[in-house]
Short mmCIF file of C-alpha atoms in Angstrom, two decimals:
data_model
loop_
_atom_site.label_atom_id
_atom_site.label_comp_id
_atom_site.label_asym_id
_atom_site.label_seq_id
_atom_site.Cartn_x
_atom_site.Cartn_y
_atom_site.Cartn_z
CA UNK A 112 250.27 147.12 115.70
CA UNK A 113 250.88 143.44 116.90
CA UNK A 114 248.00 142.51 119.07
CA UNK A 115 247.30 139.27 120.04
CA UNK A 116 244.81 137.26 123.04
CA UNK A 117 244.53 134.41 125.40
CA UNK A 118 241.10 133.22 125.66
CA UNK A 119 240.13 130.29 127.97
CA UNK A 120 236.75 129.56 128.68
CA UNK A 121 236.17 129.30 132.63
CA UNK A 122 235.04 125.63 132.59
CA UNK A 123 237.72 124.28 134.70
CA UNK A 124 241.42 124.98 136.05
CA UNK A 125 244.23 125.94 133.79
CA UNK A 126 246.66 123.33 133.02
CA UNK A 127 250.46 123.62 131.61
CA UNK A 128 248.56 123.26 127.99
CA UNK A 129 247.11 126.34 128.97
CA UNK A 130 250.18 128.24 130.38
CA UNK A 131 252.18 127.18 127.24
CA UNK A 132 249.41 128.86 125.26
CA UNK A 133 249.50 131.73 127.38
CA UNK A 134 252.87 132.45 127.44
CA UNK A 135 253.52 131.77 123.61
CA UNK A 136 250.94 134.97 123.20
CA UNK A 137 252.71 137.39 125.77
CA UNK A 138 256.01 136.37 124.64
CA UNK A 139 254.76 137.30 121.43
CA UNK A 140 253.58 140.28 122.09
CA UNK A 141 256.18 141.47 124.03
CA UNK A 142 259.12 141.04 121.37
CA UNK A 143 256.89 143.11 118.73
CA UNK A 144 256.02 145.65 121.25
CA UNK A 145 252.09 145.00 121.21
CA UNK A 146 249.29 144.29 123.08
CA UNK A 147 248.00 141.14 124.96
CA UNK A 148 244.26 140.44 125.50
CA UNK A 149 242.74 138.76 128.38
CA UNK A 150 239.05 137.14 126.91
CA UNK A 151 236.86 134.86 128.74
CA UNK A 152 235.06 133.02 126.39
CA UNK A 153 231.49 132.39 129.00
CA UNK A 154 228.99 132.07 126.56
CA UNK A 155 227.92 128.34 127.50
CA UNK A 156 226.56 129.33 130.55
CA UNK A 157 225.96 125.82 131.19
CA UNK A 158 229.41 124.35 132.15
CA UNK A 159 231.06 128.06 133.49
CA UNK A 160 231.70 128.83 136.84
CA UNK A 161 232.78 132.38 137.96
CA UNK A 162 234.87 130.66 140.16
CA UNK A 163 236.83 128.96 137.45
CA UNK A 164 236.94 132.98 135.76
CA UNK A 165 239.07 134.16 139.13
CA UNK A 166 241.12 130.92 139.02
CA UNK A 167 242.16 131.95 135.92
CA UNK A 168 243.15 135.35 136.29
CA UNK A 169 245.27 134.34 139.42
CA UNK A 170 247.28 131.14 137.43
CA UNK A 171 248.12 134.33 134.74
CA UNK A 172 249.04 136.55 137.54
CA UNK A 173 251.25 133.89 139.10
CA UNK A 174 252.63 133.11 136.10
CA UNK A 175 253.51 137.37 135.90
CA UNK A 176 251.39 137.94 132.96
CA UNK A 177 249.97 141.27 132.64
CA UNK A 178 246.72 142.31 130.30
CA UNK A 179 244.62 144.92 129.34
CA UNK A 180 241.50 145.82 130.90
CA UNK A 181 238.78 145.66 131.33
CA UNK A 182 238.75 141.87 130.27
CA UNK A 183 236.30 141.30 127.22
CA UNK A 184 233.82 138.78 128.72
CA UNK A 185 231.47 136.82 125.83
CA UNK A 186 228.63 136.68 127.85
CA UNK A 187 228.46 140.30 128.21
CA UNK A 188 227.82 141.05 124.59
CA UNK A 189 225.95 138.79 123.29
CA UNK A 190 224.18 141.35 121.30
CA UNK A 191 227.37 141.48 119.32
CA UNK A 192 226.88 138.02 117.98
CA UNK A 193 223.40 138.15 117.64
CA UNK A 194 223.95 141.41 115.08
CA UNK A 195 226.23 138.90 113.07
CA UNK A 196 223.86 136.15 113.29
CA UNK A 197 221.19 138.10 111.79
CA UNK A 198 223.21 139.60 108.86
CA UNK A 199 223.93 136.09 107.81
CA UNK A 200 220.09 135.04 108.20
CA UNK A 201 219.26 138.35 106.11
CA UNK A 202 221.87 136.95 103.31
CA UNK A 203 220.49 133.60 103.35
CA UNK A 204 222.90 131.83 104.66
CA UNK A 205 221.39 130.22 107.56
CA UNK A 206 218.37 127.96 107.56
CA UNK A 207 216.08 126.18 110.77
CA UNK A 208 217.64 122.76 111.29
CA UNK A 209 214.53 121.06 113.64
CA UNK A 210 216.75 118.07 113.45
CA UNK A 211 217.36 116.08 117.35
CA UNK A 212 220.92 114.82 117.86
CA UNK A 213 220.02 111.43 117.25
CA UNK A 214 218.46 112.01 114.44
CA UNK A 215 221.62 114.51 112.90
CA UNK A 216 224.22 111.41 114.06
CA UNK A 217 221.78 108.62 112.17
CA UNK A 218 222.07 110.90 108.81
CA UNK A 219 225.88 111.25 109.40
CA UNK A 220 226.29 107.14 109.58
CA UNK A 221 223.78 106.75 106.96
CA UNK A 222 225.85 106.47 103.79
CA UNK A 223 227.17 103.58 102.08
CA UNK A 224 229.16 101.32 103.98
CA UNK A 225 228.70 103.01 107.35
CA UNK A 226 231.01 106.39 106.30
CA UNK A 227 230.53 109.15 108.59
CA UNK A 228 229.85 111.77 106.72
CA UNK A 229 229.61 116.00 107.62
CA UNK A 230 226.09 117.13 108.05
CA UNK A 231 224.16 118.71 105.47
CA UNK A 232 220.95 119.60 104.73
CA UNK A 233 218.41 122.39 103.55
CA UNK A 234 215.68 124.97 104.72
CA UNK A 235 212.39 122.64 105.20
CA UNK A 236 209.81 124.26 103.03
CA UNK A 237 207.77 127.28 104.28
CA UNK A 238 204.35 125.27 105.14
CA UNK A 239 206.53 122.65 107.41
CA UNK A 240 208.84 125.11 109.19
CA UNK A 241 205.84 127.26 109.95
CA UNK A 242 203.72 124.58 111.90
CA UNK A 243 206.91 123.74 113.71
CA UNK A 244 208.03 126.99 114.44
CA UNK A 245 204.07 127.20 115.95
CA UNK A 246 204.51 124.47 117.42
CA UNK A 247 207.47 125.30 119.77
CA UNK A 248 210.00 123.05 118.05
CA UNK A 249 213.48 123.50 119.04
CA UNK A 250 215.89 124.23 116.33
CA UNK A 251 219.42 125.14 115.72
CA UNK A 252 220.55 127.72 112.96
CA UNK A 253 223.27 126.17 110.19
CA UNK A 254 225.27 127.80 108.39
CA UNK A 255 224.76 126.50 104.94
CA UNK A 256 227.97 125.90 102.90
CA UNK A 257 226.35 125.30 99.77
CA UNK A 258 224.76 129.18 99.78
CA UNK A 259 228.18 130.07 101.42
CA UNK A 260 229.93 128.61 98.01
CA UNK A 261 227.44 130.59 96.09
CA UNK A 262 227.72 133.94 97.66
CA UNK A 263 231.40 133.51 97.35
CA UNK A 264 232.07 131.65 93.72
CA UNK A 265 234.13 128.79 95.53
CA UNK A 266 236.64 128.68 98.15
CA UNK A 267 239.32 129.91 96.09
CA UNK A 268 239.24 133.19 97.59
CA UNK A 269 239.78 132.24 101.61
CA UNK A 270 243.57 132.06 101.98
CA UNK A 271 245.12 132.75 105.82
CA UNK A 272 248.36 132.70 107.12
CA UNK A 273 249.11 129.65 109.40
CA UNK A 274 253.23 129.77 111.09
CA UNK A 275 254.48 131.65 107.56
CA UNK A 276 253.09 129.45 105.81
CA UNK A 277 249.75 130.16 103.36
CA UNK A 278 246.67 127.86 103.00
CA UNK A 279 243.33 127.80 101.36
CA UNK A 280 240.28 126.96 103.71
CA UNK A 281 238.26 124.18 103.21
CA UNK A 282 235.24 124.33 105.42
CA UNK A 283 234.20 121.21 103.67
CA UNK A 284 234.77 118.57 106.66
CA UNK A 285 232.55 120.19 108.99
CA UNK A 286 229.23 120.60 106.88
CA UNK A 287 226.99 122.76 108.08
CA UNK A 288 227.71 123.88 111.03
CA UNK A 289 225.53 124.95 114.14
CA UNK A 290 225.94 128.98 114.83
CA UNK A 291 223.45 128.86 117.26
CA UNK A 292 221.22 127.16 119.61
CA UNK A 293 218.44 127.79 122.17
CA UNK A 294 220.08 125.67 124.93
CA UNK A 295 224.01 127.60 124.88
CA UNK A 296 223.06 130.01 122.40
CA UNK A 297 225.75 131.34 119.65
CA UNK A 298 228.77 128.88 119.03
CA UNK A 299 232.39 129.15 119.20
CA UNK A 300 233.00 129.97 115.77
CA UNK A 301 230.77 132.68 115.38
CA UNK A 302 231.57 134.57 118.46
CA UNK A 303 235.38 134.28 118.10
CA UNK A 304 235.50 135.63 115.06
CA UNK A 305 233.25 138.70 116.05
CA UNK A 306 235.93 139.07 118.95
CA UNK A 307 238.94 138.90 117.33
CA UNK A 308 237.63 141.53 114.60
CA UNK A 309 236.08 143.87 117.51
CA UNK A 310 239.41 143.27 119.48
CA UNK A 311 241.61 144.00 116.14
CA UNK A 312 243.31 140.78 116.58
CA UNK A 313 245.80 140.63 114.00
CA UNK A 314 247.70 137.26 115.23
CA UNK A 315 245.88 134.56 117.05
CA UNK A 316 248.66 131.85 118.68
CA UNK A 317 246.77 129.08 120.18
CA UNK A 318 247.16 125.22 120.07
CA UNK A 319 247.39 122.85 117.32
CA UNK A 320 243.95 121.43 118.47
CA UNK A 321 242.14 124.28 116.97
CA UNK A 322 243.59 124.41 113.82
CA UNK A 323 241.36 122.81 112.13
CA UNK A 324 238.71 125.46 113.51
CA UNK A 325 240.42 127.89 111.33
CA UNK A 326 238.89 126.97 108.10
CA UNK A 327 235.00 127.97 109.16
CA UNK A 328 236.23 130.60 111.43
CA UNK A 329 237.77 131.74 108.06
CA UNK A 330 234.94 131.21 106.14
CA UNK A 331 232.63 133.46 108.24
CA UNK A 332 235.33 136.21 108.06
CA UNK A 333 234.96 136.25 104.59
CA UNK A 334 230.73 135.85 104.87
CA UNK A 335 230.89 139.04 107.67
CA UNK A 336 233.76 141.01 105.87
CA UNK A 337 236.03 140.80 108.66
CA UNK A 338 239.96 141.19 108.74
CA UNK A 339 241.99 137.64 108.97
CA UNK A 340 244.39 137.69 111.70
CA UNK A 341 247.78 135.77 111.11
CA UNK A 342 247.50 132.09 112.51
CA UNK A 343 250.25 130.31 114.98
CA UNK A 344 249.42 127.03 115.82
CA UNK A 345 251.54 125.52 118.28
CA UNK A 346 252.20 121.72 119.30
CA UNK A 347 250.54 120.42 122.02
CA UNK A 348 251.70 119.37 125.42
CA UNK A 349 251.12 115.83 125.32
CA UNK A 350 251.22 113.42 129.23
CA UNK A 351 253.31 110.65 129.80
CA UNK A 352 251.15 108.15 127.30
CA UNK A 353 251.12 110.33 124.76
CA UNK A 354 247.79 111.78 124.97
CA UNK A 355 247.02 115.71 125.06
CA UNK A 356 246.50 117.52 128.18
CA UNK A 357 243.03 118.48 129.08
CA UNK A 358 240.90 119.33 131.57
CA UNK A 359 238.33 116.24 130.82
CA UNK A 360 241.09 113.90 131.46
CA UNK A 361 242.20 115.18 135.25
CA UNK A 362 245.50 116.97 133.76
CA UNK A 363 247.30 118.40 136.79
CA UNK A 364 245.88 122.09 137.21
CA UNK A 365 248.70 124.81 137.43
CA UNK A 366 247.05 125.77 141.48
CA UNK A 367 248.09 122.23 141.62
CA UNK A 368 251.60 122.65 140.76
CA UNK A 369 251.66 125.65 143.16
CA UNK A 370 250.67 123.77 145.94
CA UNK A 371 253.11 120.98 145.83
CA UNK A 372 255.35 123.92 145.56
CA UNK A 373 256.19 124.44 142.12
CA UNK A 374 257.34 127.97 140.88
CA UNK A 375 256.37 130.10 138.36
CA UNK A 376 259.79 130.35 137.37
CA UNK A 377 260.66 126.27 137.36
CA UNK A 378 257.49 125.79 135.01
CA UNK A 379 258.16 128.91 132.82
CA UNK A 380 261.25 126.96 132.50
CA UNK A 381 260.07 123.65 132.07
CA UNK A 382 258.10 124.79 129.22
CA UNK A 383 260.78 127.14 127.88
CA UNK A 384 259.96 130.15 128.31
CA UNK A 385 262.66 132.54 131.10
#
């Protein structure tokens, strides 16, 4: 069965990016006679705001969406991405990165002729981890892509499905990635794929922004044995100087649009959806 998700995280209002989004999925859904998912994805408890959670469920409502509940909220199972976060650690896959931001962005500028290059680095040996560990050094668990290439021969082997067309990851760009840290614990990448596989996501239609995402999030499919879902990525909505709606840059929030007294039905048809 088709069964797809919208999944905003509850750091701000929803814009039209977001509706577009959101209605691409239903619509979706609806034509192949599946399901639609609801997820909030809270797990940076440092930037969401309950608040922002109901605003979200009434700018779907308004827009006469309807979801499944309960609503799968990240915060709530954490435990989840913890279990995958260990498996990984078990395999060897992960190692301590003690490394501050400044110090990660310095290594990144540091090769010839000022190139930025992707992070990557190694497990500190066992004698120097342990006295920092003891020491109460923060650190931030990598994924490291040159055991990932190991455990998997090359990245031959991670193909996905992007608009009917077929690709082969390359999770090269993005180095070794953080999966986890003390201050907002797991990241993105790790708990989205967890959901979607928990969820049985098999089509995941979100914004061209994220495509790039794709090739860790398929990576870590392949390191977890999880299904791939078939990718959609759409074009963005872009303002009137060209640049891509967001909340960051003040884009005009969709409780906004109903209070100057926009319509559901005028911006489902501005956007081109009836």
């Amino acid at each position: 069965m088709f069964v797809t998700r919208f999944a905003p995280s509850p750091t701000g209002y929803l814009h039209r990016g977001h509706a577009f989004s959101a209605l691409a999925a239903h619509q979706a859904a609806r034509v192949a006679g599946g399901r639609f998912l609801l997820r909030i994805e809270d797990i940076d408890a440092t930037r969401c705001r309950p608040a922002f959670e109901a605003a979200i469920c009434e700018d779907l409502a308004w827009l006469d969406l309807r979801w499944e509940t309960p609503v799968r909220r990240q915060s709530e199972h954490m435990a989840d991405y913890q279990s995958a976060l260990t498996r990984l650690e078990a395999d060897g896959l992960l190692y301590r990165c003690f490394r501050t931001r400044k110090e990660i962005a310095q290594a990144m500028t540091s090769a010839p002729h000022g190139a930025v290059e992707a992070f990557r680095s190694a497990p500190l040996p066992a004698r120097e981890e342990a006295r920092r560990l003891a020491a109460g050094e923060p650190f931030a668990w990598r994924l490291s892509l040159d055991a990932a290439r190991q455990r998997l021969g090359g990245w031959q082997g991670l193909t996905f499905s992007d608009s009917g067309q077929t690709f082969t990851a390359n999770p090269e760009p993005g180095g070794d990635i953080v999966l986890a840290r003390k201050d907002v614990g797991v990241a993105y990448h790790l708990a989205v794929v967890v959901d979607d596989a928990l969820q049985g996501i098999t089509h995941v239609i979100r914004g061209a922004d994220l495509a790039e995402a794709t090739h860790v999030q398929r990576l870590l499919q392949a390191l977890l044995d999880l299904p791939t879902p078939t990718y959609q990525h759409h074009p963005l909505l872009l303002d009137a100087e060209g640049h891509r709606l967001a909340k960051r840059t003040g884009a005009e929030s969709l409780r906004a649009l109903r209070e100057r007294g926009m319509s559901a039905a005028e911006l489902k048809g501005e956007l081109g959806f009836d």
